Short mmCIF file of C-alpha atoms in Angstrom, two decimals:
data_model
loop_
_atom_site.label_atom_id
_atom_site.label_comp_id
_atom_site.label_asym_id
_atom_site.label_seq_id
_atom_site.Cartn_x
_atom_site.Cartn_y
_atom_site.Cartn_z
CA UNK A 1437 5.82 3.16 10.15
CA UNK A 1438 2.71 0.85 10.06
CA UNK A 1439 4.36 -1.67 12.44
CA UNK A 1440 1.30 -2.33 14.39
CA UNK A 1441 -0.44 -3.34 11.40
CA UNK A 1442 2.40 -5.49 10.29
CA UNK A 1443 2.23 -7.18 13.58
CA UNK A 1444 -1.35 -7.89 13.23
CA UNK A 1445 -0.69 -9.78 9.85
CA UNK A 1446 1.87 -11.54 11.89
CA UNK A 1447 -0.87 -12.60 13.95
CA UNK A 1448 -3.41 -13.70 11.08
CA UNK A 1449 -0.39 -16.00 9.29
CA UNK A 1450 0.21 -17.12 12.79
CA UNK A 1451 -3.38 -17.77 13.36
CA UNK A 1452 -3.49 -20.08 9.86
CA UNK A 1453 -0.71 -21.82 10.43
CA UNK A 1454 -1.90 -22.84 13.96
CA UNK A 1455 -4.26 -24.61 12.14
CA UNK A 1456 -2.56 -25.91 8.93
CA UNK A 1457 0.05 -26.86 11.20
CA UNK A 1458 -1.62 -28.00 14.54
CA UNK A 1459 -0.01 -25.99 17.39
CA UNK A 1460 -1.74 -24.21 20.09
CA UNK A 1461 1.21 -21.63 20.89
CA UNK A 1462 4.01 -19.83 19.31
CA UNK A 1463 6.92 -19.27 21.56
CA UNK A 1464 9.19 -18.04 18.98
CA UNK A 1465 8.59 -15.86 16.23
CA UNK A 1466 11.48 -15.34 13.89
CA UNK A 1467 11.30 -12.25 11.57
CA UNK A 1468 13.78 -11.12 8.55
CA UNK A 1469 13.98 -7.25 8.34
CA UNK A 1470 15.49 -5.80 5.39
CA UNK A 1471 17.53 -3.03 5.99
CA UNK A 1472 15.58 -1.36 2.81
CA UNK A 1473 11.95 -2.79 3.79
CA UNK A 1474 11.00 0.33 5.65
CA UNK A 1475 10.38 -1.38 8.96
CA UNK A 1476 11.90 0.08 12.37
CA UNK A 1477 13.03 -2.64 13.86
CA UNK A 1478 12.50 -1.08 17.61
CA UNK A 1479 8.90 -0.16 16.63
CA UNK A 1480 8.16 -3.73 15.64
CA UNK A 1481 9.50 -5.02 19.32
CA UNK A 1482 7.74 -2.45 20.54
CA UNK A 1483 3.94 -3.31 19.23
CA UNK A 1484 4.63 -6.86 18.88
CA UNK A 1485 3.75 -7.89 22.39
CA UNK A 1486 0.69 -5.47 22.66
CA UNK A 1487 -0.80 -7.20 18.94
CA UNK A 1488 -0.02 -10.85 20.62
CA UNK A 1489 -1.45 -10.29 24.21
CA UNK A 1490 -4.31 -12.80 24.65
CA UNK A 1491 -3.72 -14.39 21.63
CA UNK A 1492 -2.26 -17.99 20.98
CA UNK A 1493 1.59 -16.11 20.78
CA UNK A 1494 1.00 -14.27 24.58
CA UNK A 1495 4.67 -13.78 25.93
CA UNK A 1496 6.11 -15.05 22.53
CA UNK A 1497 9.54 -13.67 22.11
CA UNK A 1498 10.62 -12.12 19.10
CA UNK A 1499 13.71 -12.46 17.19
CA UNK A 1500 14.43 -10.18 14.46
CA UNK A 1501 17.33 -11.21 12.13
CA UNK A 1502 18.97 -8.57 10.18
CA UNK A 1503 19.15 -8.41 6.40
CA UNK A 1504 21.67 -5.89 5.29
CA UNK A 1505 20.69 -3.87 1.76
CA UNK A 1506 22.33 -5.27 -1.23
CA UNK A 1507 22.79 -3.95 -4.62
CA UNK A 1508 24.19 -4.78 -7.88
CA UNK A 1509 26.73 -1.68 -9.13
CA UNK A 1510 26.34 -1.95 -12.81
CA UNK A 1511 30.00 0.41 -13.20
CA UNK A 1512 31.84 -2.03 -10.26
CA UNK A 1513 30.19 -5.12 -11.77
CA UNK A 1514 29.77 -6.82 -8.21
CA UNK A 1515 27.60 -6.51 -5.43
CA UNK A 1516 27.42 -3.81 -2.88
CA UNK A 1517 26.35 -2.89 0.40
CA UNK A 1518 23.95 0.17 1.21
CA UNK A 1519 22.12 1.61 3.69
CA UNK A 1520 19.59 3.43 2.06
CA UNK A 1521 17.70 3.03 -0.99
CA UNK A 1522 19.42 6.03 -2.85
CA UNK A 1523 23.03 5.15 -1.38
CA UNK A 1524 25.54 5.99 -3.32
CA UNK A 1525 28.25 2.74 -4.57
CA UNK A 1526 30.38 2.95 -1.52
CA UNK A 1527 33.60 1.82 -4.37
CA UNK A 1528 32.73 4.01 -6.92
CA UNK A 1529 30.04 6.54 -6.03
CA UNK A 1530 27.69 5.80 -8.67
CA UNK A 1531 23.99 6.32 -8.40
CA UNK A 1532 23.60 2.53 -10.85
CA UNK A 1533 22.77 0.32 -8.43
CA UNK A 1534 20.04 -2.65 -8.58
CA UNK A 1535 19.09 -3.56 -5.09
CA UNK A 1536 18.93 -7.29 -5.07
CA UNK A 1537 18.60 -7.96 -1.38
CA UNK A 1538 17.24 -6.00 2.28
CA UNK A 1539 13.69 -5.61 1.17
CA UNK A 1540 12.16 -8.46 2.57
CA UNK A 1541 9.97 -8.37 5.47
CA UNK A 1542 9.28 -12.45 6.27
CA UNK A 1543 7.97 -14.82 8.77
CA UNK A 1544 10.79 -17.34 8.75
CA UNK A 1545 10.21 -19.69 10.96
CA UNK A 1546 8.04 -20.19 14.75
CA UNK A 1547 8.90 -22.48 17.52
CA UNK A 1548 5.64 -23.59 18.58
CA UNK A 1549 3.67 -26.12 20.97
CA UNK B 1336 -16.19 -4.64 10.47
CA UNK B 1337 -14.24 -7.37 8.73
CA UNK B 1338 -11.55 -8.58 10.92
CA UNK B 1339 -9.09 -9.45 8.39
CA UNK B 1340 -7.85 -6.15 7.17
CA UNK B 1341 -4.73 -6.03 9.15
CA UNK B 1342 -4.73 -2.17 9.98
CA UNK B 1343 -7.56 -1.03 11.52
CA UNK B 1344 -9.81 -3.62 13.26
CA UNK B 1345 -12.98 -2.32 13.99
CA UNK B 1346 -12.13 1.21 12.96
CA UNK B 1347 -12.63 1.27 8.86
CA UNK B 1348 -15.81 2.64 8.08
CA UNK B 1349 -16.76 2.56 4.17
CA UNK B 1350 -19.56 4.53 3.33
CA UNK B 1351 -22.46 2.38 1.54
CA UNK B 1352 -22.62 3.35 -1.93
CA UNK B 1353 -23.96 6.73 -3.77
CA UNK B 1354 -24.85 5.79 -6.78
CA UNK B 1355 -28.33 5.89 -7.90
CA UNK B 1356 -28.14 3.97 -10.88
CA UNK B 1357 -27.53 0.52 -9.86
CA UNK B 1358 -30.46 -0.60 -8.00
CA UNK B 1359 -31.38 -4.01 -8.85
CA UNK B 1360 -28.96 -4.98 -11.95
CA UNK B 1361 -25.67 -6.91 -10.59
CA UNK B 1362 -23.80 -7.91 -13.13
CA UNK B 1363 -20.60 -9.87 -13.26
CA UNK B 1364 -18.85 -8.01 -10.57
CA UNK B 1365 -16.36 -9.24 -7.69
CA UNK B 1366 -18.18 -11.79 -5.54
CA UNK B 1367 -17.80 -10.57 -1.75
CA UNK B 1368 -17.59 -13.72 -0.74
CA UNK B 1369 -14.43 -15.14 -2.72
CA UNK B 1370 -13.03 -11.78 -1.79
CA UNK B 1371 -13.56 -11.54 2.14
CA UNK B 1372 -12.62 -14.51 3.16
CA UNK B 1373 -9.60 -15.56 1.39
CA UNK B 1374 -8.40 -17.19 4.30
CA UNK B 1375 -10.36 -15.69 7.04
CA UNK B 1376 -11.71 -18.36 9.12
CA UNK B 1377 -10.31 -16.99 12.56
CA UNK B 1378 -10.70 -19.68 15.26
CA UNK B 1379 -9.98 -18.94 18.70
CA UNK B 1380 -10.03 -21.60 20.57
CA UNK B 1381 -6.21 -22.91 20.83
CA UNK B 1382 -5.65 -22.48 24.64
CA UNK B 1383 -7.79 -25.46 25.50
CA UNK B 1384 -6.26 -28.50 24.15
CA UNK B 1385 -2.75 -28.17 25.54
CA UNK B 1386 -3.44 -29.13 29.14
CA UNK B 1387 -5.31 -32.14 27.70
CA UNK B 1388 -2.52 -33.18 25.52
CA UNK B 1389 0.54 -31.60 27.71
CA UNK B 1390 2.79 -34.51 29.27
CA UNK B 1391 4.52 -33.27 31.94
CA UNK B 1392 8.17 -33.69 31.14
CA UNK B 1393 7.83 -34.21 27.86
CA UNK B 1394 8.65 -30.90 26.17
CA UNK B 1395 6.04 -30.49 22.56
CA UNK B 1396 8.11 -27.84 21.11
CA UNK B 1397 8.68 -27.79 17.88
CA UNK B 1398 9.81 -25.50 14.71
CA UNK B 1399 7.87 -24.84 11.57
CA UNK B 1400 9.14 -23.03 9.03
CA UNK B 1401 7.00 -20.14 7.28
CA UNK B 1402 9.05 -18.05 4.91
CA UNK B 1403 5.89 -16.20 4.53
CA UNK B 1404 5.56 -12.48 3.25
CA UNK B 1405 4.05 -10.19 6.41
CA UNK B 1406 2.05 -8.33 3.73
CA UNK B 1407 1.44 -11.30 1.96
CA UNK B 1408 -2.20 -11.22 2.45
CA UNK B 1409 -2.04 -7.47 1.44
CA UNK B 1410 -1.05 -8.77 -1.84
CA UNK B 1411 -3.18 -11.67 -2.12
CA UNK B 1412 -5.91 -8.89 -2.40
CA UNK B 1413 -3.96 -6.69 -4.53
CA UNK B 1414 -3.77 -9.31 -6.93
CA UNK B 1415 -7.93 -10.14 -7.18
CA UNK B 1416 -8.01 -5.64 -7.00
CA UNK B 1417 -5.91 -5.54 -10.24
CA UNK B 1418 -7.26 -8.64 -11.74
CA UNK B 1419 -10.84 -6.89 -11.32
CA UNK B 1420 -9.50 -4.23 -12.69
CA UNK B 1421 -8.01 -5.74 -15.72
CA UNK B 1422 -10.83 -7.61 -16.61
CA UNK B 1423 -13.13 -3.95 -16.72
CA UNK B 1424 -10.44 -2.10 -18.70
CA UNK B 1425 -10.22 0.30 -15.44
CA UNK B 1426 -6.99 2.27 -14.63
CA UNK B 1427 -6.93 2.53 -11.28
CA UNK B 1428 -3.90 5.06 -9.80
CA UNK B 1429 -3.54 5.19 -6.39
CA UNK B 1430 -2.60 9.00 -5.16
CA UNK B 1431 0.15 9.53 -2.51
CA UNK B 1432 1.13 12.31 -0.51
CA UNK B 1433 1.41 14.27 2.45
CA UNK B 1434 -1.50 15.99 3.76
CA UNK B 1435 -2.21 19.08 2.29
CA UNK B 1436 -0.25 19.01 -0.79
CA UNK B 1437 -3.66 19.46 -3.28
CA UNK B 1438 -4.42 15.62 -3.95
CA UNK B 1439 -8.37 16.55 -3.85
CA UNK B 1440 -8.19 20.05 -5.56
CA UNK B 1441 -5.73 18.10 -8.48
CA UNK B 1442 -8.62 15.58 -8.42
CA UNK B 1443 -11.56 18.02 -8.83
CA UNK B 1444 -9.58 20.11 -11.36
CA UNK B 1445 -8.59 16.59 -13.69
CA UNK B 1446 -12.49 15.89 -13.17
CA UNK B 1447 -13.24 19.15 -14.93
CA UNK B 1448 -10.54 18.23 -17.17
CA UNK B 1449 -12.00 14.86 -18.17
CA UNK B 1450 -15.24 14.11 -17.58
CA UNK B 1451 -16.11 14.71 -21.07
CA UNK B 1452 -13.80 12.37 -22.39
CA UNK B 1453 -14.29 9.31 -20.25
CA UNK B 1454 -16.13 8.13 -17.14
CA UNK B 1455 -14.30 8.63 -13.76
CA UNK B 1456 -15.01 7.44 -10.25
CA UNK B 1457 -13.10 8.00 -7.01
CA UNK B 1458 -12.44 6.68 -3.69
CA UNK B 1459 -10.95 8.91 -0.98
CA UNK B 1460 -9.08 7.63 1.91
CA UNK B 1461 -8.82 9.56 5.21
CA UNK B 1462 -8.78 8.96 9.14
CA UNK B 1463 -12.29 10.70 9.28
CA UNK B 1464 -14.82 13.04 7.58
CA UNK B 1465 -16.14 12.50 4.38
CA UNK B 1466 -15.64 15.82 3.08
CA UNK B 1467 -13.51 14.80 0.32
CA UNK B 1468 -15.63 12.66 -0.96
CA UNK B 1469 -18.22 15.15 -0.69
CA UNK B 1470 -15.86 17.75 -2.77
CA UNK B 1471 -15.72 15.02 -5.67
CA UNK B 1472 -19.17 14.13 -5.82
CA UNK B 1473 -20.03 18.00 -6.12
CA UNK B 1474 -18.48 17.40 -9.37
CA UNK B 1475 -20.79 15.17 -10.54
CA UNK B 1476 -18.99 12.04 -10.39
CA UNK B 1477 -18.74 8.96 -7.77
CA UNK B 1478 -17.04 8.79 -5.34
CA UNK B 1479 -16.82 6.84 -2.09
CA UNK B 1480 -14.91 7.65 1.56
CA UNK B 1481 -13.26 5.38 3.37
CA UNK B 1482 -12.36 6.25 6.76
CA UNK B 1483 -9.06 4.22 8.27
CA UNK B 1484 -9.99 4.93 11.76
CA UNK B 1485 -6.54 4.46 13.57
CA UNK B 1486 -5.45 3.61 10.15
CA UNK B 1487 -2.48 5.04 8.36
CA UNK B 1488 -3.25 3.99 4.79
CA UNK B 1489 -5.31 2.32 2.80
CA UNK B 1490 -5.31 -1.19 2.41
CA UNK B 1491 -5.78 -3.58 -0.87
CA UNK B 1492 -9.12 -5.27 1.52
CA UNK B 1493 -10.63 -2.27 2.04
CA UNK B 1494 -10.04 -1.08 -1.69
CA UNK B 1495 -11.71 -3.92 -2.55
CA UNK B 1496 -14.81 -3.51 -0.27
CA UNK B 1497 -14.47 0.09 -1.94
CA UNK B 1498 -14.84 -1.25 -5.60
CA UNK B 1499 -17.70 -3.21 -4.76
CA UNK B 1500 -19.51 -0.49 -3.75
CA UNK B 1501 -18.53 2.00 -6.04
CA UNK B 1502 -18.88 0.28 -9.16
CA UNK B 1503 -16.28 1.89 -11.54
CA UNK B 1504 -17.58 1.87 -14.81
CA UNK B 1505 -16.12 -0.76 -17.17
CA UNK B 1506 -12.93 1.20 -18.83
CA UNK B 1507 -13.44 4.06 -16.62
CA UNK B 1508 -10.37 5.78 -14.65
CA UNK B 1509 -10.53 5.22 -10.72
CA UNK B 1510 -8.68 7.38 -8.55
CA UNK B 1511 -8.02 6.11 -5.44
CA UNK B 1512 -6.89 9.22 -2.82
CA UNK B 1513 -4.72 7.69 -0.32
CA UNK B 1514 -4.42 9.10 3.58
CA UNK B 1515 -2.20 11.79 3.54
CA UNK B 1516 0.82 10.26 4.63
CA UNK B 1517 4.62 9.12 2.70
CA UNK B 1518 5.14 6.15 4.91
CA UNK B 1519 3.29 3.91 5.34
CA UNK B 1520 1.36 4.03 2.28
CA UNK B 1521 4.71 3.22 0.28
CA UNK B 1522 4.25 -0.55 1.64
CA UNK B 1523 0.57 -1.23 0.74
CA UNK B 1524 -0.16 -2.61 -2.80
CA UNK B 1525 -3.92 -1.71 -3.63
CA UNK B 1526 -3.77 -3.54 -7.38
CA UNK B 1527 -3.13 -0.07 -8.65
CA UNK B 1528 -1.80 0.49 -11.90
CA UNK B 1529 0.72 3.08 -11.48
CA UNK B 1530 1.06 5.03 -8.06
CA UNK B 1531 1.67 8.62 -8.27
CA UNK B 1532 3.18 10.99 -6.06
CA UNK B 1533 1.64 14.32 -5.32
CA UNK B 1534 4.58 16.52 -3.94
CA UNK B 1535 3.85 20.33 -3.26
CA UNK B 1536 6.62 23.05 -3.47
CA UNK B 1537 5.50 24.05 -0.02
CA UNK B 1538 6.72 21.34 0.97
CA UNK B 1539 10.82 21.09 1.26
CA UNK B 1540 12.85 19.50 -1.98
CA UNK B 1541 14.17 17.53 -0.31
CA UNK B 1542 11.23 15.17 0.48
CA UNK B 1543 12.29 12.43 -1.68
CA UNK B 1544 15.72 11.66 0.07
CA UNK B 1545 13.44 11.86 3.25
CA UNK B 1546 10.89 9.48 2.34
CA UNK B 1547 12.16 7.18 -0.52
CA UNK B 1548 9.95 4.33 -0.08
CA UNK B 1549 7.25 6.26 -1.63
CA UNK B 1550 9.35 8.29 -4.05
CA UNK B 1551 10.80 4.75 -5.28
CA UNK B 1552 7.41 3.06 -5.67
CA UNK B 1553 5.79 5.61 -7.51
CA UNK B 1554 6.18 5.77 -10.70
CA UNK B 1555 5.23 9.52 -11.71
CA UNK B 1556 5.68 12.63 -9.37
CA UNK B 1557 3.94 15.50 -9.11
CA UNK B 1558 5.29 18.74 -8.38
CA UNK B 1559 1.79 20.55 -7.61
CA UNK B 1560 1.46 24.51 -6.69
CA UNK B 1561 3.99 25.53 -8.93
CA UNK B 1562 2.23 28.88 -9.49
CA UNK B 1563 3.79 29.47 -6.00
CA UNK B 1564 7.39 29.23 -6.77
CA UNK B 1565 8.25 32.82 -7.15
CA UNK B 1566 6.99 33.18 -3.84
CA UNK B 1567 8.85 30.73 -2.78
CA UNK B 1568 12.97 28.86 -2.23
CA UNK B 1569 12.08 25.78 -3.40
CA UNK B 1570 14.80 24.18 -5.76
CA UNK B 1571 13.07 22.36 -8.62
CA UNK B 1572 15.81 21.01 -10.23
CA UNK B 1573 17.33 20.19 -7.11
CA UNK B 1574 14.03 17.78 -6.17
CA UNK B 1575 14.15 16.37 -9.56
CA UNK B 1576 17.65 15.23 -8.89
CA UNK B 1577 16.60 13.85 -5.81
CA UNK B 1578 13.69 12.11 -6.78
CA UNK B 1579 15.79 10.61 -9.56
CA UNK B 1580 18.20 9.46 -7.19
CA UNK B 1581 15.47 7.82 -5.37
CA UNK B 1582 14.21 6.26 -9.08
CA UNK B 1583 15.76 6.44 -12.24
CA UNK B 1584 12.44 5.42 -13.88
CA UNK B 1585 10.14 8.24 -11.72
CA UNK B 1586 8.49 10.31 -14.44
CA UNK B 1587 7.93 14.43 -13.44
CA UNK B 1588 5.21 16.60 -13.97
CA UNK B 1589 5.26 20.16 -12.92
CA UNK B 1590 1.15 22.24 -12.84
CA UNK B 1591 -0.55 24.12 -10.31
CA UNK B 1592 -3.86 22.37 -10.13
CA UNK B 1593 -5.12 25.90 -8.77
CA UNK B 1594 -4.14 27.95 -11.95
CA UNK B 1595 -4.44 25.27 -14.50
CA UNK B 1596 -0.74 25.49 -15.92
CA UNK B 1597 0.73 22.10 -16.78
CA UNK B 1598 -2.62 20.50 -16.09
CA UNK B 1599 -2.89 20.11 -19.86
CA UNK B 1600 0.55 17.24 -19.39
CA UNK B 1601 -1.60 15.06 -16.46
CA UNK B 1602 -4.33 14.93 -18.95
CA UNK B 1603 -2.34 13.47 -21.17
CA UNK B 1604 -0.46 11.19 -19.15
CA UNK B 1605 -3.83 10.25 -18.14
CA UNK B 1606 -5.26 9.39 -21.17
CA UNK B 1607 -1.90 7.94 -22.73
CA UNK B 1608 -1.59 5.46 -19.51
CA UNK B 1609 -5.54 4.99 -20.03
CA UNK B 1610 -4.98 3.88 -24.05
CA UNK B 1611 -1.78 1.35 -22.85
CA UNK B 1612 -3.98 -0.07 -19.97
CA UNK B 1613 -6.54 -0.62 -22.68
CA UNK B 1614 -4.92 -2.47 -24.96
CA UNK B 1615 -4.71 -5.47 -22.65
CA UNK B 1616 -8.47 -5.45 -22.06
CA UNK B 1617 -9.47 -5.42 -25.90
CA UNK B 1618 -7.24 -7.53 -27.26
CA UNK B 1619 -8.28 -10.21 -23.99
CA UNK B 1620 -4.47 -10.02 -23.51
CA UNK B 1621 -3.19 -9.92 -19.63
#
């Protein structure tokens, strides 16, 4: 969707933490995509080095890590795996499910200089 | 343009303000300042220390953990947007759709609908023109465009820039008319109140299991044009289900914004949503 503009608030937290944390360059940018968080995780690779060209991550690789979607199933009483946000339980086929994890789009961690 | 609105650098345009009755008397509202440059201070200037530093050998890599939100600066400015809000009594709903579905004729009609009853004010999102806006304020009422530029959707800075310009009355209803678009929108707080989806029956039923981000985040639907169903296949009860599925909570409205059926239920849900947001703001309550 909007990945450019997520990229570009990659770069502004990168650009305050630079100082906060006194490095000059980011070599490694570690992101964690929900499965749920509505973030294509090809598109994001795609615009990230564009956004960073010329800027104090040039050339920094990015590393995307996973996060499958997770939901409570109120009827199995135990957590689930989906896909989607209106998966079905894949035990029990119910539509009561309480996503408790895969929305998170996050800055983890850098590896700077 | 302010740099730190992550979409559209350079591109959002925000038309200076249209009302005539404000010239001279600022009263207590958002300070720019506090509200531009949350942490804006862009330096540029990292690529010159490291040769000066740089050992050779002597490798100065390091890790440094974030766990920081990507749209956490989105929110930061959601949070002063519904905080300004709150402290004004305004119920600000932010509009969703897909182009063409009748978000500015709904608006037009529910400012016929209203305007009696309280004080409204909108601001219309779009990649370019201002004709929207210019359709609302033939109705009398304010209204401000912003133009995205390259921009998808609107963002909570540029609402913000919006408010200070526009000057919602104090317990006034702001509509805010998103870009046409169920993506991206979906992901951008604004410090709205509820956000509502306008879907048309034009469009196919099955547009909530196609875009559920938005369908989950908003919290009513409407189901707009409805004076066109005989004309047309669309299943309603089979989009209900599906924007159900999506959310349990979503509430549905059916109208045609065109004929006036059903238009009589948004008023309502206006007003009702207007009376709950208000009971925070006399009782000082948050």
């Amino acid at each position: 969707m909007h990945e450019i503009s997520l990229c570009e608030s990659v770069l502004q937290v990168l650009e305050q933490q630079a100082i906060t944390q006194h490095f000059k360059k980011v070599k490694i940018v570690w992101l964690e995509i929900g499965a749920l968080s509505s973030v294509e995780p090809e598109a994001m690779r795609f615009c990230f080095d564009a956004v960073m060209e010329n800027s104090l991550a040039d050339n920094a690789k990015l590393e995307i890590i996973y996060i499958a979607g997770q939901a409570w199933c109120v009827s199995c009483n135990k957590n689930v795996v989906i896909e989607q946000r209106y998966d079905e339980c894949p035990d029990c086929g119910g539509l009561q499910l309480q996503i408790n994890n895969g929305e998170q789009m996050r800055i983890k961690e850098l590896e700077v200089e | 343009m302010c740099t730190v609105c992550g979409c559209a650098e350079g591109e959002t345009q925000i038309e200076h303000h249209h009302s005539h009755a404000h010239d001279g008397h600022h009263h207590d509202h958002e300070h720019s300042d506090d509200h531009i440059h949350v942490e804006g201070e862009h330096t540029h200037d990292y690529g010159q220390g490291a040769a000066h530093a740089h050992v050779a050998g002597l490798s100065q890599t390091r890790m440094v953990q974030i766990e920081q939100d990507i749209l956490g600066k989105n929110n930061q400015y959601a949070v002063v947007n519904r905080d300004y809000f709150s402290q004004h009594g305004i119920l600000a709903l932010n509009l969703v759709s897909s182009p063409g579905s009748g978000k500015t004729t709904l608006l037009t009609k529910t400012i016929e609908l209203l305007k009696d009853e309280l004080e409204l004010s909108v601001i219309e999102g779009d990649q370019q023109t201002t004709h929207d806006a210019e359709r609302i304020r033939a109705t009398g009422v304010k209204a401000l465009q912003i133009n995205t530029g390259k921009g998808c959707h609107l963002d909570a800075h540029m609402v913000g820039h919006a408010v200070e310009n526009l000057k919602p009355a104090e317990q006034s209803l702001l509509m805010i008319e998103n870009v046409g678009n169920l993506v991206c929108p979906a992901a951008f707080d604004l410090g709205e109140a509820h956000k509502v989806a306008v879907l048309s029956v034009t469009e196919g039923e099955d547009k909530p299991l196609k875009y559920p981000d938005m369908f989950h985040a908003a919290d009513l639907m409407i189901l707009n044009k409805v004076d066109l169903l005989p004309h047309l296949d669309f299943d309603v009860e089979q989009c209900i289900q599906y924007a159900k599925q999506v959310n349990p909570r979503i509430k549905i409205l059916q109208l045609s914004a065109k004929t006036g059926e059903g238009m009589e239920s948004w008023g309502q849900w206006l007003k009702a949503s207007r009376a709950l947001h208000l009971i925070n703001y006399k009782t000082g309550g948050s």
